[in-house]
Structures are given as C-alpha cells and as structure tokens.
Coordinates of C-alpha atoms in Angstrom, one line a residue:
M1 CA -7.2 -12.1 22.3
T2 CA -10.4 -11.1 20.4
V3 CA -10.1 -8.8 17.3
V4 CA -11.9 -6.2 18.9
A5 CA -10.0 -6.2 21.9
G6 CA -6.7 -6.2 20.1
M7 CA -7.9 -3.2 17.7
A8 CA -8.9 -1.2 21.0
V9 CA -5.5 -1.5 22.4
T10 CA -3.7 -0.7 19.1
F11 CA -5.8 2.4 18.7
A12 CA -5.3 3.5 22.3
V13 CA -1.2 3.0 22.2
T14 CA -1.0 4.7 18.6
F15 CA -3.3 7.7 19.7
L16 CA -1.1 8.3 22.9
L17 CA 2.4 7.9 21.0
R18 CA 1.1 10.2 18.1
F19 CA -0.4 12.6 20.5
T20 CA 2.8 12.8 22.7
T21 CA 5.0 13.4 19.5
A22 CA 2.3 15.7 17.8
G23 CA 4.0 18.1 15.4
F24 CA 3.0 20.0 12.0
G25 CA 5.1 20.8 9.4
N26 CA 4.6 23.5 6.8
D27 CA 3.0 21.1 4.3
H28 CA 0.1 20.6 6.9
F29 CA -1.0 24.0 6.6
T30 CA -1.7 23.8 3.0
H31 CA -5.1 22.3 3.7
L32 CA -5.4 23.9 7.3
S33 CA -5.0 27.3 6.0
R34 CA -7.8 26.4 3.4
A35 CA -9.9 25.3 6.2
R36 CA -9.4 28.6 7.8
Q37 CA -10.5 30.2 4.5
I38 CA -13.6 28.4 4.8
L39 CA -14.4 29.7 8.2
L40 CA -13.8 33.2 6.7
G41 CA -16.7 32.7 4.4
D42 CA -14.9 31.4 1.3
W43 CA -16.0 28.5 -0.7
P44 CA -13.7 26.2 -2.5
I45 CA -13.4 26.5 -6.2
R46 CA -15.8 29.6 -6.3
D47 CA -13.4 31.7 -4.0
F48 CA -9.9 29.9 -4.0
F49 CA -8.2 27.3 -6.3
D50 CA -8.8 23.8 -4.8
P51 CA -7.1 20.6 -6.0
G52 CA -10.1 18.7 -5.0
Q53 CA -9.8 17.9 -1.1
F54 CA -13.2 19.2 0.3
L55 CA -13.5 16.8 3.1
H56 CA -9.9 17.4 4.1
Y57 CA -10.8 21.2 4.5
Y58 CA -14.1 20.9 6.1
L59 CA -13.3 18.2 8.7
S60 CA -10.2 20.6 9.8
A61 CA -12.7 23.5 9.7
A62 CA -15.1 21.6 12.0
A63 CA -12.3 20.9 14.4
Q64 CA -11.5 24.5 14.7
L65 CA -15.3 25.4 15.1
V66 CA -15.6 22.8 17.9
F67 CA -12.2 23.3 19.7
G68 CA -11.4 26.8 18.9
Y69 CA -8.4 28.5 16.9
N70 CA -5.7 26.4 18.1
L71 CA -4.0 23.2 16.9
F72 CA -5.7 20.9 19.5
G73 CA -8.8 20.1 17.4
E74 CA -6.7 19.4 14.4
A75 CA -4.4 17.0 16.5
L76 CA -7.4 15.3 17.6
L77 CA -8.7 14.8 14.1
T78 CA -5.7 13.7 12.5
I79 CA -4.5 11.5 15.2
T80 CA -7.7 9.6 15.5
F81 CA -7.7 8.6 12.0
V82 CA -4.0 7.4 12.0
A83 CA -4.7 5.4 15.2
L84 CA -7.8 4.0 13.4
A85 CA -5.7 3.0 10.6
A86 CA -3.4 1.1 12.9
A87 CA -6.5 -0.5 14.5
F88 CA -7.6 -1.5 11.2
T89 CA -4.1 -3.0 10.3
F90 CA -4.3 -5.0 13.5
G91 CA -7.6 -6.3 13.0
L92 CA -7.2 -7.3 9.3
S93 CA -3.8 -8.8 10.0
L94 CA -5.1 -10.9 12.7
R95 CA -8.1 -12.3 10.5
L96 CA -6.2 -13.0 7.6
S97 CA -2.9 -14.3 9.3
R98 CA -4.9 -16.2 12.2
S99 CA -2.0 -15.1 14.5
V100 CA -2.0 -12.7 17.3
A101 CA 1.9 -12.3 17.1
I102 CA 1.9 -11.6 13.2
A103 CA -1.0 -9.0 13.6
A104 CA 1.0 -7.4 16.5
A105 CA 4.1 -7.3 14.4
A106 CA 2.3 -5.7 11.5
A107 CA 0.8 -3.1 13.7
T108 CA 3.9 -2.3 15.1
I109 CA 5.5 -1.8 11.7
S110 CA 2.6 0.6 10.7
V111 CA 2.9 2.5 13.9
I112 CA 6.8 3.2 13.8
A113 CA 6.6 4.2 10.4
F114 CA 5.2 7.4 11.6
P115 CA 3.1 8.4 8.5
R116 CA 2.7 12.3 8.5
L117 CA -0.5 13.6 10.2
Y118 CA -1.7 15.7 7.4
N119 CA -1.5 12.7 5.2
Y120 CA -4.3 10.9 7.5
P121 CA -6.7 10.4 4.5
K122 CA -4.0 8.2 2.7
V123 CA -3.4 6.5 6.0
F124 CA -6.7 5.6 6.8
L125 CA -8.9 5.4 3.5
Y126 CA -6.7 2.6 2.0
V127 CA -6.4 0.1 5.0
A128 CA -10.2 0.8 5.4
A129 CA -10.9 0.1 1.9
I130 CA -9.0 -3.5 2.2
W131 CA -11.3 -4.0 5.3
L132 CA -14.5 -3.4 3.3
V133 CA -13.1 -5.6 0.3
W134 CA -12.6 -8.4 2.7
W135 CA -16.0 -7.6 4.4
Y136 CA -18.0 -7.9 1.2
A137 CA -16.2 -10.7 -0.2
Q138 CA -17.0 -12.9 2.9
R139 CA -20.8 -12.1 2.7
P140 CA -21.8 -10.5 -0.7
A141 CA -25.2 -8.7 -0.5
R142 CA -26.7 -5.9 -2.7
W143 CA -26.9 -3.5 0.1
R144 CA -23.2 -4.0 0.9
I145 CA -22.6 -2.7 -2.8
G146 CA -24.2 0.6 -1.6
V147 CA -21.7 0.8 1.2
L148 CA -19.0 0.1 -1.0
A149 CA -20.1 3.0 -3.4
A150 CA -20.6 5.3 -0.4
F151 CA -17.1 4.8 1.0
S152 CA -15.7 5.5 -2.6
M153 CA -17.5 8.7 -2.9
L154 CA -16.3 9.5 0.4
A155 CA -12.7 8.8 -0.7
F156 CA -13.3 10.9 -3.9
L157 CA -14.3 14.0 -1.8
F158 CA -10.9 13.6 0.4
R159 CA -9.1 13.8 -2.9
Y160 CA -10.3 12.6 -6.4
D161 CA -7.6 10.1 -7.0
H162 CA -8.3 8.3 -3.8
G163 CA -11.9 7.8 -4.9
V164 CA -10.7 6.6 -8.5
Y165 CA -8.1 4.2 -7.2
I166 CA -10.5 3.0 -4.4
G167 CA -13.5 2.7 -6.6
G168 CA -11.6 0.7 -9.2
T169 CA -10.6 -1.7 -6.5
M170 CA -14.2 -2.2 -5.6
V171 CA -15.4 -2.8 -9.2
L172 CA -12.5 -5.5 -9.3
V173 CA -13.6 -7.2 -6.2
L174 CA -17.2 -7.2 -7.4
T175 CA -16.1 -8.8 -10.5
L176 CA -13.9 -11.4 -9.0
V177 CA -16.6 -12.5 -6.5
H178 CA -19.3 -12.9 -8.8
V179 CA -17.7 -14.2 -11.9
G180 CA -18.8 -17.8 -13.0
E181 CA -22.3 -17.1 -11.3
A182 CA -25.5 -17.9 -13.0
S183 CA -26.4 -14.1 -13.1
P184 CA -24.4 -12.0 -15.4
W185 CA -21.2 -11.0 -13.5
W186 CA -21.2 -7.4 -14.6
K187 CA -24.5 -6.6 -12.7
P188 CA -23.0 -6.0 -9.3
A189 CA -20.3 -3.8 -10.7
A190 CA -23.0 -2.0 -12.8
T191 CA -25.0 -1.4 -9.6
F192 CA -21.8 -0.1 -7.8
A193 CA -21.2 2.4 -10.7
A194 CA -24.8 3.4 -10.7
A195 CA -24.8 4.1 -6.9
F196 CA -21.5 6.1 -7.3
L197 CA -23.0 8.4 -10.0
V198 CA -26.2 9.0 -8.0
L199 CA -24.0 10.1 -5.0
F200 CA -21.7 12.1 -7.3
V201 CA -24.6 14.3 -8.8
P202 CA -24.6 16.6 -5.7
F203 CA -21.0 17.4 -6.0
A204 CA -21.2 17.9 -9.8
L205 CA -24.1 20.3 -9.2
Y206 CA -21.9 22.3 -6.7
L207 CA -19.0 22.4 -9.3
Q208 CA -21.5 23.7 -12.0
W209 CA -22.6 26.4 -9.5
A210 CA -19.2 27.3 -8.3
A211 CA -17.2 27.3 -11.5
G212 CA -19.0 25.6 -14.3
L213 CA -18.3 21.9 -14.6
P214 CA -16.7 22.0 -18.1
E215 CA -14.4 25.0 -17.0
Y216 CA -13.4 23.4 -13.8
I217 CA -12.3 20.2 -15.5
L218 CA -10.3 22.1 -18.0
A219 CA -8.8 24.4 -15.5
S220 CA -7.7 21.4 -13.4
A221 CA -6.1 19.5 -16.3
E222 CA -2.8 21.1 -15.9
P223 CA -2.4 20.8 -12.3
A224 CA -3.5 17.2 -12.4
R225 CA -0.9 16.3 -15.1
F226 CA 1.7 18.2 -12.9
V227 CA 0.8 15.8 -10.0
T228 CA 0.8 12.8 -11.9
Q229 CA 4.2 13.5 -13.7
S230 CA 5.6 14.2 -10.3
V231 CA 4.7 11.0 -8.9
R232 CA 4.8 8.6 -11.7
R233 CA 8.3 7.1 -11.2
L234 CA 8.8 4.4 -8.8
P235 CA 11.6 4.6 -6.4
G236 CA 14.7 2.4 -6.8
A237 CA 14.7 -0.9 -5.0
L238 CA 18.0 0.2 -3.6
T239 CA 19.6 3.4 -2.6
D240 CA 22.5 4.7 -0.7
D241 CA 20.5 4.5 2.5
T242 CA 20.2 1.0 3.3
A243 CA 17.3 1.3 5.7
L244 CA 15.2 3.3 3.1
G245 CA 16.4 0.7 0.4
W246 CA 15.0 -2.3 2.6
F247 CA 11.7 -0.4 3.4
T248 CA 11.3 0.2 -0.5
V249 CA 12.0 -3.3 -1.1
V250 CA 9.3 -4.6 1.3
T251 CA 6.9 -2.0 0.3
T252 CA 7.1 -2.9 -3.6
T253 CA 7.7 -6.5 -3.4
L254 CA 5.1 -7.9 -0.8
P255 CA 2.1 -6.8 -3.3
V256 CA 3.6 -8.7 -6.0
L257 CA 4.0 -11.8 -3.7
A258 CA 0.4 -11.4 -2.5
L259 CA -1.0 -11.0 -5.9
A260 CA 0.8 -14.1 -7.2
V261 CA 0.0 -16.4 -4.1
G262 CA -3.7 -15.0 -3.9
A263 CA -4.2 -15.8 -7.6
W264 CA -2.7 -19.3 -7.2
T265 CA -5.1 -19.8 -4.2
W266 CA -8.1 -18.5 -6.1
A267 CA -7.4 -20.7 -9.1
R268 CA -7.3 -23.8 -6.7
A269 CA -9.8 -23.1 -4.1
A270 CA -13.5 -24.3 -4.5
K271 CA -16.2 -21.9 -5.9
G272 CA -17.7 -20.2 -2.9
S273 CA -15.4 -21.5 -0.6
E274 CA -14.1 -19.2 2.3
R275 CA -10.5 -19.7 1.0
R276 CA -11.7 -18.5 -2.6
L277 CA -13.3 -15.3 -1.1
E278 CA -10.4 -14.7 1.0
A279 CA -8.0 -14.7 -2.0
V280 CA -10.4 -12.4 -4.0
A281 CA -9.9 -9.9 -1.2
V282 CA -6.1 -10.4 -1.4
V283 CA -5.9 -10.2 -5.0
A284 CA -8.1 -6.9 -5.1
S285 CA -6.0 -5.5 -2.3
A286 CA -2.7 -6.4 -3.9
C287 CA -3.8 -4.7 -7.1
L288 CA -4.6 -1.6 -5.0
C289 CA -1.2 -1.7 -3.1
L290 CA 0.7 -1.8 -6.6
V291 CA -1.6 1.2 -7.8
I292 CA -1.0 3.4 -4.9
T293 CA 2.7 2.6 -4.5
R294 CA 3.3 3.6 -8.1
A295 CA 0.8 6.8 -7.8
L296 CA 1.3 8.2 -4.5
V297 CA 5.0 7.4 -3.5
G298 CA 6.8 8.5 -6.8
N299 CA 10.1 10.0 -6.5
D300 CA 10.0 10.7 -2.8
P301 CA 9.9 7.4 -1.1
G302 CA 11.4 8.6 2.3
A303 CA 8.5 10.9 3.0
R304 CA 5.7 9.1 1.3
L305 CA 6.3 5.3 1.8
A306 CA 5.1 5.5 5.6
D307 CA 1.7 7.0 4.3
V308 CA 0.8 4.0 2.2
I309 CA 2.4 1.1 4.3
S310 CA -0.4 -0.2 6.2
P311 CA -2.2 -2.1 3.3
T312 CA 1.1 -3.6 2.2
I313 CA 1.7 -4.7 5.7
V314 CA -1.8 -6.4 5.8
L315 CA -0.9 -8.4 2.9
G316 CA 2.6 -9.1 4.5
A317 CA 0.5 -10.5 7.4
W318 CA -1.5 -12.9 5.2
L319 CA 1.7 -14.0 3.4
A320 CA 3.1 -14.7 6.7
G321 CA 0.1 -16.7 7.9
R322 CA 0.2 -18.9 4.7
W323 CA 4.2 -19.2 5.3
L324 CA 3.6 -20.7 8.7
G325 CA 0.4 -22.9 7.7
A326 CA -1.8 -21.0 10.1
D327 CA -5.4 -22.3 10.8
G328 CA -4.4 -25.7 9.2
D329 CA -3.3 -24.5 6.0
R330 CA -0.6 -26.7 4.5
A331 CA 2.8 -24.6 5.0
I332 CA 4.6 -23.4 2.1
V333 CA 8.0 -24.8 3.7
P334 CA 7.8 -28.0 5.8
R335 CA 10.1 -27.2 8.8
R336 CA 8.3 -25.0 11.0
A337 CA 11.2 -24.0 13.2
F338 CA 13.0 -22.6 10.0
R339 CA 9.9 -20.7 8.9
Q340 CA 9.5 -19.0 12.2
L341 CA 13.2 -18.2 12.2
A342 CA 12.7 -16.8 8.9
L343 CA 9.8 -14.6 9.8
V344 CA 11.6 -13.3 12.9
V345 CA 14.5 -12.3 10.8
I346 CA 12.5 -10.4 8.2
F347 CA 10.4 -8.7 10.9
G348 CA 13.8 -7.5 12.4
V349 CA 15.4 -6.1 9.4
T350 CA 12.1 -4.5 8.5
F351 CA 11.6 -2.9 12.0
W352 CA 15.3 -1.6 11.7
S353 CA 14.5 -0.2 8.5
V354 CA 11.4 1.4 9.2
A355 CA 12.5 2.6 12.8
T356 CA 15.5 4.1 11.3
Q357 CA 13.8 5.8 8.3
A358 CA 11.2 7.2 10.7
R359 CA 13.9 8.5 13.2
L360 CA 12.2 6.5 15.9
T361 CA 14.8 6.7 18.7
G362 CA 14.9 10.6 18.1
R363 CA 11.2 10.9 18.3
L364 CA 11.1 8.9 21.4
D365 CA 13.9 11.1 23.0
D366 CA 12.1 14.2 21.9
A367 CA 8.9 13.1 23.7
D368 CA 10.7 12.0 26.8
L369 CA 9.4 8.3 26.3
R370 CA 12.8 6.6 27.4
D371 CA 13.1 8.7 30.6
G372 CA 10.5 6.9 32.6
P373 CA 6.8 7.2 33.0
R374 CA 6.9 10.6 34.9
A375 CA 8.9 12.4 32.3
A376 CA 6.6 10.9 29.6
W377 CA 3.4 12.1 31.5
E378 CA 4.9 15.5 32.0
H379 CA 5.6 15.7 28.3
L380 CA 2.3 14.7 27.5
E381 CA 0.6 17.4 29.6
G382 CA 3.1 20.0 28.0
T383 CA 1.9 19.0 24.5
Y384 CA -1.7 19.3 25.6
R385 CA -1.0 22.7 27.0
R386 CA 1.1 23.6 23.9
L387 CA -1.7 22.4 21.6
H388 CA -4.2 24.7 23.3
L389 CA -2.1 27.9 22.8
R390 CA -3.0 30.5 20.3
P391 CA -1.1 29.1 17.4
I392 CA 1.3 32.3 16.8
D393 CA 2.2 32.2 20.5
D394 CA 3.8 28.8 20.0
W395 CA 5.3 29.4 16.6
A396 CA 6.6 32.9 17.3
P397 CA 6.7 33.6 20.8
L398 CA 6.5 37.2 22.0
G399 CA 9.9 38.5 21.9
V400 CA 11.0 36.9 18.6
D401 CA 11.4 39.7 16.1
S402 CA 13.4 38.4 13.4
G403 CA 13.0 36.5 10.3
I404 CA 9.6 35.2 9.1
Q405 CA 8.4 34.9 12.6
G406 CA 9.0 38.3 13.3
L407 CA 7.2 39.4 10.1
A408 CA 4.4 37.2 11.2
R409 CA 3.8 39.3 14.4
Y410 CA 4.3 42.6 12.4
V411 CA 1.2 41.4 10.0
L412 CA -0.8 40.4 12.9
R413 CA -0.2 43.7 14.6
C414 CA -0.4 46.0 11.6
T415 CA -3.4 44.5 9.7
S416 CA -6.9 43.9 10.4
P417 CA -8.7 40.5 10.7
D418 CA -10.6 41.5 7.5
D419 CA -7.3 42.0 5.6
R420 CA -5.8 39.3 3.3
L421 CA -2.2 38.4 3.0
L422 CA -0.1 37.4 0.1
V423 CA 3.1 35.4 0.1
A424 CA 4.9 35.1 -3.2
G425 CA 8.3 33.4 -4.0
A426 CA 8.3 30.9 -1.3
F427 CA 6.2 27.9 -0.1
A428 CA 5.0 29.0 3.4
P429 CA 1.3 28.1 3.7
E430 CA 1.7 28.1 7.4
I431 CA 2.1 31.9 7.6
Y432 CA -1.5 32.4 6.8
F433 CA -2.7 30.2 9.6
Y434 CA -0.4 31.7 12.3
V435 CA -1.3 35.3 11.4
E436 CA -5.0 34.7 11.4
R437 CA -5.5 36.1 7.9
G438 CA -6.9 34.5 4.8
F439 CA -4.8 34.3 1.9
A440 CA -5.2 36.6 -1.0
G441 CA -6.1 36.0 -4.6
G442 CA -7.3 32.4 -4.0
Q443 CA -3.8 31.0 -3.9
V444 CA -2.4 29.5 -0.8
H445 CA 0.7 28.9 -2.5
F446 CA 2.3 29.7 -5.9
L447 CA 3.8 26.3 -7.4
P448 CA 5.1 25.9 -10.9
N449 CA 2.3 24.5 -13.4
W450 CA -0.3 25.0 -10.6
H451 CA -3.1 27.3 -11.8
R452 CA -0.7 29.5 -13.9
S453 CA -2.6 29.7 -17.1
P454 CA -3.4 33.3 -18.3
E455 CA -7.1 32.7 -17.4
D456 CA -6.1 31.6 -13.7
Q457 CA -3.9 34.5 -13.3
R458 CA -6.6 37.0 -14.5
F459 CA -9.0 35.2 -11.9
T460 CA -6.2 35.7 -9.2
I461 CA -5.7 39.4 -10.3
E462 CA -9.6 40.1 -10.1
R463 CA -9.7 38.4 -6.6
L464 CA -6.8 40.7 -5.4
R465 CA -8.5 43.8 -6.8
R466 CA -11.6 43.0 -4.8
Q467 CA -9.9 42.2 -1.5
S468 CA -8.2 44.3 1.1
V469 CA -4.2 43.3 0.8
P470 CA -2.2 45.8 2.5
V471 CA 1.0 43.5 2.7
V472 CA 2.8 41.2 0.7
L473 CA 5.7 39.1 1.7
V474 CA 8.1 37.9 -1.1
G475 CA 10.5 35.0 -0.4
D476 CA 14.0 34.4 -2.1
Q477 CA 12.4 32.2 -5.0
E478 CA 11.1 35.5 -6.4
S479 CA 12.5 34.8 -9.8
V480 CA 10.7 31.6 -10.2
F481 CA 7.6 33.2 -9.2
E482 CA 7.9 35.8 -11.7
Q483 CA 8.6 33.5 -14.6
T484 CA 5.8 31.2 -13.6
Y485 CA 3.2 33.9 -12.9
P486 CA 4.2 37.0 -15.0
D487 CA 0.9 38.6 -15.0
V488 CA 0.4 38.4 -11.2
A489 CA 4.0 39.7 -10.9
L490 CA 3.5 42.6 -13.1
Y491 CA 0.3 43.4 -11.0
L492 CA 2.4 43.4 -7.8
R493 CA 5.0 45.6 -9.3
T494 CA 2.4 48.3 -10.4
Q495 CA 0.2 48.1 -7.2
Y496 CA 2.9 47.8 -4.5
V497 CA 5.9 49.4 -3.6
E498 CA 8.8 47.8 -1.5
A499 CA 9.0 48.9 2.2
P500 CA 12.7 50.0 3.4
P501 CA 14.3 46.7 4.6
T502 CA 14.7 46.3 8.3
Q503 CA 16.5 43.8 10.5
H504 CA 13.3 42.0 11.2
D505 CA 12.7 40.8 7.5
G506 CA 16.2 39.1 6.9
P507 CA 17.8 38.6 3.6
A508 CA 15.3 35.8 2.6
W509 CA 12.2 38.0 2.8
R510 CA 11.1 41.3 1.3
V511 CA 7.9 43.4 2.3
L512 CA 5.6 45.1 -0.1
V513 CA 3.1 47.6 0.9
Q514 CA 0.0 48.8 -1.2
R515 CA 0.7 52.1 -3.2
G516 CA -1.4 54.9 -1.8
R517 CA -2.8 53.1 0.9
P518 CA -3.2 55.5 3.9
F519 CA -1.3 53.7 6.5
L520 CA -2.0 55.3 9.9
S521 CA 1.3 54.8 11.8
T522 CA 4.6 53.1 11.7
D523 CA 5.2 49.8 13.4
A524 CA 7.4 50.4 16.5
Q525 CA 9.2 47.1 16.3
T526 CA 10.0 46.9 12.6
G527 CA 9.7 50.6 11.3
L528 CA 7.3 49.2 8.7
P529 CA 4.0 50.9 7.7
C530 CA 1.2 50.0 10.0
D531 CA -2.7 50.4 9.7

C-alpha cells in the first residue's frame, strides 16, 4: 500500500466514523458562540474578551456563512481536521516504521481515542508539525524554513501556546539538522525567527488597534497564568481506573523512550545520512510530545489525553519499527517471533485501554454501527438531517418548556435578534448559540481568574450599558460569580430585578429583567416579561 492510498483510506474511514457519531458538548460552544459574535459584527479583543484563538473563531464563522446557521458546517470543519490528523498519523507511522501493519495499528489507536471535536486544532496541528519536522529534516532548504515559520504562525493564530510550542520545536530541528556544518549553525534558526516576526507584524498591528498592544499583554497575564497553573501538573502514572492508567503510561513513556533511542541513533549515525536526519526528526518530535503532554494534559487526563495522542503514537510506531528491525535495521532484540508477540500484546492492551477510556462500544452502539450496514446507513442519514436543523430545534424541541431549554425558548420568543443575553453563575456558553443571540458585556463565560480585574469589570459594565440586554439568566453558582466579579454583580443588582419564579426556570436558574424597560407583553408559556 502506498503512503497516499493508506492516508486516503484512513481519512475516509475516520471521517465517516466521526460524522456518524458527531456530537457537541457545551465546551464546544465557547468558541462557536464567539464565532457567532463575529458574524454579528463584533471584533475579537476590541468587542469581547479573547484568549487568543482567532482562527478557531473565524473558521467556524466561515462555516456558518457557507452552510447556514446550523451545526452541519461546524461538523464538516472539525471532523475534516480530525480525519486529516488520523491520515497524517498513518502516513508518518508508515514512513518511520516501514510497516503497513504498524501504521494501521497506530492510526487505529488515534481514531478510537475519539479526541474532542472542538479541540481539532490540538489534534491536527501537532501531528502536522511532526510531518513538517520530518519533511524539513529529509531535505533542508531555505524556502522550507519559510514554510516552517508560516505554519508556526498559523498555529499561533489558533492559540498562542500552540505557536510557541511548535515554533520552539522548529528552532530545535533547525539547530540539530545544521549543527556541525561549515556555515554557522544558528543562521537557519535566525532566518526562521525573522520570518516568524515578519508574519507576526500584521497581528501585532491589529492588537495595537483593537486594545493597545501593551494593555492587551498586561490584561492577558492573569488569565494566561490561570491556564498555566491549571494544566501544569502531570497526571499520575497509575489511577484507580486501570484503563486510564495504562493510557497515561503509554502517553508519558513513549516520548521518553523515543528521545533516548533517537539521541543514541543520532550520535552513532554518519553526518548527513538518512538515519541521522530521521533521528533529528524523532528527537525534536519527542521533545514536542513531552512539552504538550505536560502543558496540555494537566490534571484532566481522561478528557485531554486523546487530543494529543497522535504525535506520541507516531513515535511509538518508529520505536516499533526499530524493535522489529524494519527495513534492514538491526533489531534491538534478536528473536523476531518474541518481538512480534510483544508488540501484539502491547497493542492489544493499549487498544483496550484507549477504547475503554473513549467508551468505544457505547459510541458504536449509539451510532447503530454494530447493527448492520442498513442500520448504520439510516443513522448516518439521521445525523445528516439533524445537523441541518435549526440548532434550537434539535437541542430544545418545541414542547420542551422546563429548565434551561424552556428558558432558551423564552429568550428566543421574547427578545429581538439585536438584543444581547447575559448568563451569570453558570458555565453555559451553548445558550447563546442556541437562542441566536450575542453574549453581552464581552464575556461568553465568567470563570474565576478570567478577566476579573477591576479594569476588565469596568470594561464589561461599559459594554453592558451600551448594549440592549433585556434578560439575564443566573445559574446556581451565583455566589461564586458575586465573589469573583463583585463590580459586575453590583451592576446587575442595581439595573435588574428578579422576575417571579415559574415552573419553567427550575431551581437552578433565576431570571432577571431590566429595570424600567417597557416590556410589551407577558409570555404566555412562562408568564415572564416579553418584548
């Protein structure tokens, strides 16, 4: 099987599997509601707080423009990138292991991990970065340095730390490839840095226009520190959940092994040889994996490991190839049958671990994939139709009039498209998308230590004063909100009054309506004020 053919098959299978099982949790709507905000005419940073995910928003906004206000375009966008990541995993694993079986096993593990769709930048960017590392190491050229810089800037625009981690990896590989040459080893890295800075200038000018570059950096310091602290700890190697424990062991151990074997190979291989250049790519990739496992997995391995598994699995494929002595290499262990059996056992345990953690059997059952081709096809058709529905009609069908879904229907009925909505005391960014209203005050959510400084709270209040915000929904974490955002909470107490509770809001939610606003009527279903 050729590399291209294998990648095409992997892409197609992954795309169909993820499309059939497509679903969107509330975390997905943090960036999706911001994308909707852009379509309403707002600009990131100038009009709403932004942690630095420009391309994440704008690609989702483009999908909504092309495919309409539904979740079909978002599904196509996210699933395409996840499927591309799986295809890159197969292609890299095949090139590095010289074994179709090992490549297929690696791709299988990356697919059944079911990385979260909204984290497609993580899933795609890091395995694509490893592809570029290998691509440059095999044939260094000055113009290829420009490609590495452009890709690093692309990653930066998806999220700042992605650009930092990938950019650092590119500098490392440029150094390792060219060290020992007649020309100074630092020149390629300097060229990369210069190209990256040139590409950064337009974005820096935008930041200066939108908020002032120094002001933006200072305002982002506390949220950035909060994110770093929340993900700094490595997950423990073993947990009460054996499947997660093994998954964690594999993800944290393989980069260390690859780094050791890669460094040993690099030291022993002749300068300029294919083996030495391959070792450069492996060493740089292993360093990247160690960084992202530490920085992006943190204290929630059950949810985050799947997002960064593909680069690690590629390193595992390379180690498996070396273990078997693929392509004429001298095997690490002489008896081939033993080596093959060991790999089969490791793959089997890893498959079980990842499949258990990802709830693979349940996902297949939910998608009717174990009930035969006809049932699977009917489910696929149903998913296609569901994704084309008006989003609220799928999430809160007509007739559902209790809890937050009933309140969402109330907001849709009783506010105008130009009005904004504010949600406090709860993490519920999906509400804005489903009720087809922009979020007020520039805050898609009020998280502790997230733009809570007195200056940021004043900025939120100034925005609220300029916007039409007839309704505020308050969740059951109101006390946390009041402690964290006291100035905003005081503004709400003075400018809003609680509407009489109804059976529709439920114990977890309160409805505030703007004082003195001339509401035109009373909503027939909820009894709440209605414009």
